[in-house]
Each structure stands twice: as C-alpha cells, then as structure tokens.
C-alpha cells in the first residue's frame, strides 16, 4: 500500500499546483479567494502527508487515511470531469488532463491495495 498511497498523494499535490495556475478557487467560488484556497490546501496536504506516515508505519489508522486519500483521488477526477462536461475550459492542457486521470488510476490502485491489506488483517484476526 505505501507505493499506491505515495503515487496518489503525489498526483493530488501536483494537481493542486496545477489548480493554482488555473485559479481553481474561482471555479469553486471559495470564500476568501486564493487565501481560502491556501487554507484548504494546508489542511488537505497535511492530512495526506500524515496519512502517508500512518501507511508507512502500518498503524491502525492507516486504512482510514488510505481510504481518505483514495476518495480524494477519485473525487478529483469526477469533479473535473463534471467541470469539463459543463463546458469549463480550465485543465484542458494535456498534462493537466493526464494528472487528473492518473489521480483516478492511482486511487483505484490504492483502493485495491487497501482491500488486499484489510483482507490480510481479517485473516490474521481469525
């Protein structure tokens, strides 16, 4: 699970760098504009970084953080697909689109790893 978590986390952070270029706070009508966007990223990035530590150390909370990170990856792709269908033109550069699709792919990988790990833990407990 550490590899899939790492790649999902990395792609999510990279997406947020790209999101700053596209002024994503305007798309979401974030209160406070860039300041609200930065506060959101402070919290979101802190959560995924703390979660990575839990995954690396295989703590009891690792599964929770892995689920949150995977949900962020899936959500990122779904939200931006919705924006694209609504006709918004942000994130239409090839690398921007690739990062969003890779967020989904890595999140699915992480979910598969999470399911495998939870199965192993269930078998050990039995």
Coordinates of C-alpha atoms in Angstrom, one line a residue:
X1 CA 0.0 0.0 0.0
X2 CA 2.9 2.5 0.5
X3 CA 3.5 2.8 -3.2
X4 CA -0.1 3.3 -4.3
X5 CA -0.6 5.8 -1.5
X6 CA 2.6 7.7 -2.4
X7 CA 1.6 8.0 -6.1
X8 CA -2.0 9.0 -5.3
X9 CA -0.6 11.6 -2.8
X10 CA 2.0 12.9 -5.2
X11 CA -0.6 13.3 -8.0
X12 CA -3.0 15.0 -5.7
X13 CA -0.4 17.5 -4.7
X14 CA 0.7 18.0 -8.3
X15 CA -2.9 18.6 -9.2
X16 CA -3.1 21.3 -6.6
X17 CA 0.0 23.0 -8.0
X18 CA -1.8 22.9 -11.4
X19 CA -5.0 24.1 -9.8
X20 CA -3.2 27.3 -8.6
X21 CA -2.3 28.0 -12.2
X22 CA -6.0 27.6 -13.3
X23 CA -7.3 29.7 -10.3
X24 CA -9.4 26.8 -9.1
X25 CA -10.7 28.9 -6.2
X26 CA -12.8 30.8 -8.8
X27 CA -14.3 27.6 -10.2
X28 CA -15.4 26.5 -6.7
X29 CA -16.3 30.0 -5.5
X30 CA -14.1 29.5 -2.5
X31 CA -14.7 32.2 0.2
X32 CA -11.6 34.3 0.5
X33 CA -10.3 33.5 -3.0
X34 CA -6.7 32.5 -3.0
X35 CA -6.5 32.8 0.8
X36 CA -9.3 30.2 1.2
X37 CA -7.7 28.0 -1.4
X38 CA -4.4 28.1 0.5
X39 CA -6.1 27.3 3.8
X40 CA -7.9 24.3 2.2
X41 CA -4.6 23.1 0.8
X42 CA -2.8 23.5 4.1
X43 CA -5.4 21.1 5.6
X44 CA -5.7 18.7 2.7
X45 CA -2.0 18.3 2.2
X46 CA -1.3 17.9 5.9
X47 CA -3.9 15.1 6.0
X48 CA -2.4 13.2 3.1
X49 CA 1.1 13.6 4.5
X50 CA 0.2 12.5 8.0
X51 CA -1.7 9.6 6.3
X52 CA 1.4 8.6 4.5
X53 CA 3.2 8.3 7.7
X54 CA 0.5 6.0 9.1
X55 CA 0.6 3.9 6.0
X56 CA 4.4 3.6 6.2
X57 CA 4.3 2.6 9.8
X58 CA 1.2 0.3 9.3
X59 CA -0.6 1.9 12.2
X60 CA -4.3 1.0 13.0
X61 CA -5.3 4.3 11.3
X62 CA -3.5 3.5 8.0
X63 CA -6.7 2.1 6.4
X64 CA -8.7 5.2 7.3
X65 CA -6.1 7.5 5.8
X66 CA -5.7 5.3 2.7
X67 CA -9.5 5.5 2.2
X68 CA -9.5 9.3 2.5
X69 CA -6.6 9.6 0.1
X70 CA -8.2 7.3 -2.4
X71 CA -11.5 9.2 -2.1
X72 CA -9.7 12.5 -2.8
X73 CA -8.2 10.9 -6.0
X74 CA -11.5 9.6 -7.3
X75 CA -13.3 12.8 -6.3
X76 CA -10.7 14.9 -8.1
X77 CA -11.3 13.1 -11.3
X78 CA -15.1 13.1 -11.0
X79 CA -15.3 16.7 -10.1
X80 CA -13.1 17.8 -13.0
X81 CA -15.0 15.5 -15.4
X82 CA -18.1 17.3 -14.3
X83 CA -16.5 20.7 -14.9
X84 CA -15.4 19.6 -18.4
X85 CA -18.9 18.4 -19.2
X86 CA -20.3 21.7 -18.0
X87 CA -18.1 23.5 -20.6
X88 CA -15.4 24.9 -18.3
X89 CA -12.1 25.3 -20.2
X90 CA -9.7 25.0 -17.3
X91 CA -7.5 21.9 -17.0
X92 CA -7.7 21.2 -20.8
X93 CA -3.9 21.1 -21.4
X94 CA -2.7 17.6 -22.0
X95 CA -0.6 17.3 -18.8
X96 CA -3.4 18.8 -16.7
X97 CA -5.8 16.2 -18.0
X98 CA -3.2 13.4 -17.6
X99 CA -2.7 14.3 -13.9
X100 CA -6.4 14.2 -13.3
X101 CA -6.8 10.8 -15.0
X102 CA -3.8 9.5 -13.1
X103 CA -5.3 10.7 -9.9
X104 CA -8.2 8.3 -10.6
X105 CA -5.9 5.4 -11.7
X106 CA -3.7 5.7 -8.6
X107 CA -6.7 6.0 -6.4
X108 CA -8.2 2.8 -7.8
X109 CA -4.8 1.1 -7.3
X110 CA -4.8 2.3 -3.7
X111 CA -8.3 1.0 -3.1
X112 CA -7.3 -2.4 -4.4
X113 CA -4.3 -2.4 -2.1
X114 CA -6.5 -1.3 0.8
X115 CA -8.9 -4.1 0.1
X116 CA -6.0 -6.6 0.0
X117 CA -4.5 -5.3 3.3
X118 CA -7.8 -5.4 5.0
X119 CA -8.3 -9.0 3.8
X120 CA -4.9 -10.0 5.2
X121 CA -5.8 -8.3 8.6
X122 CA -9.1 -10.1 8.7
X123 CA -7.4 -13.5 8.1
X124 CA -4.9 -12.8 10.8
X125 CA -7.6 -11.9 13.3
X126 CA -9.5 -15.1 12.5

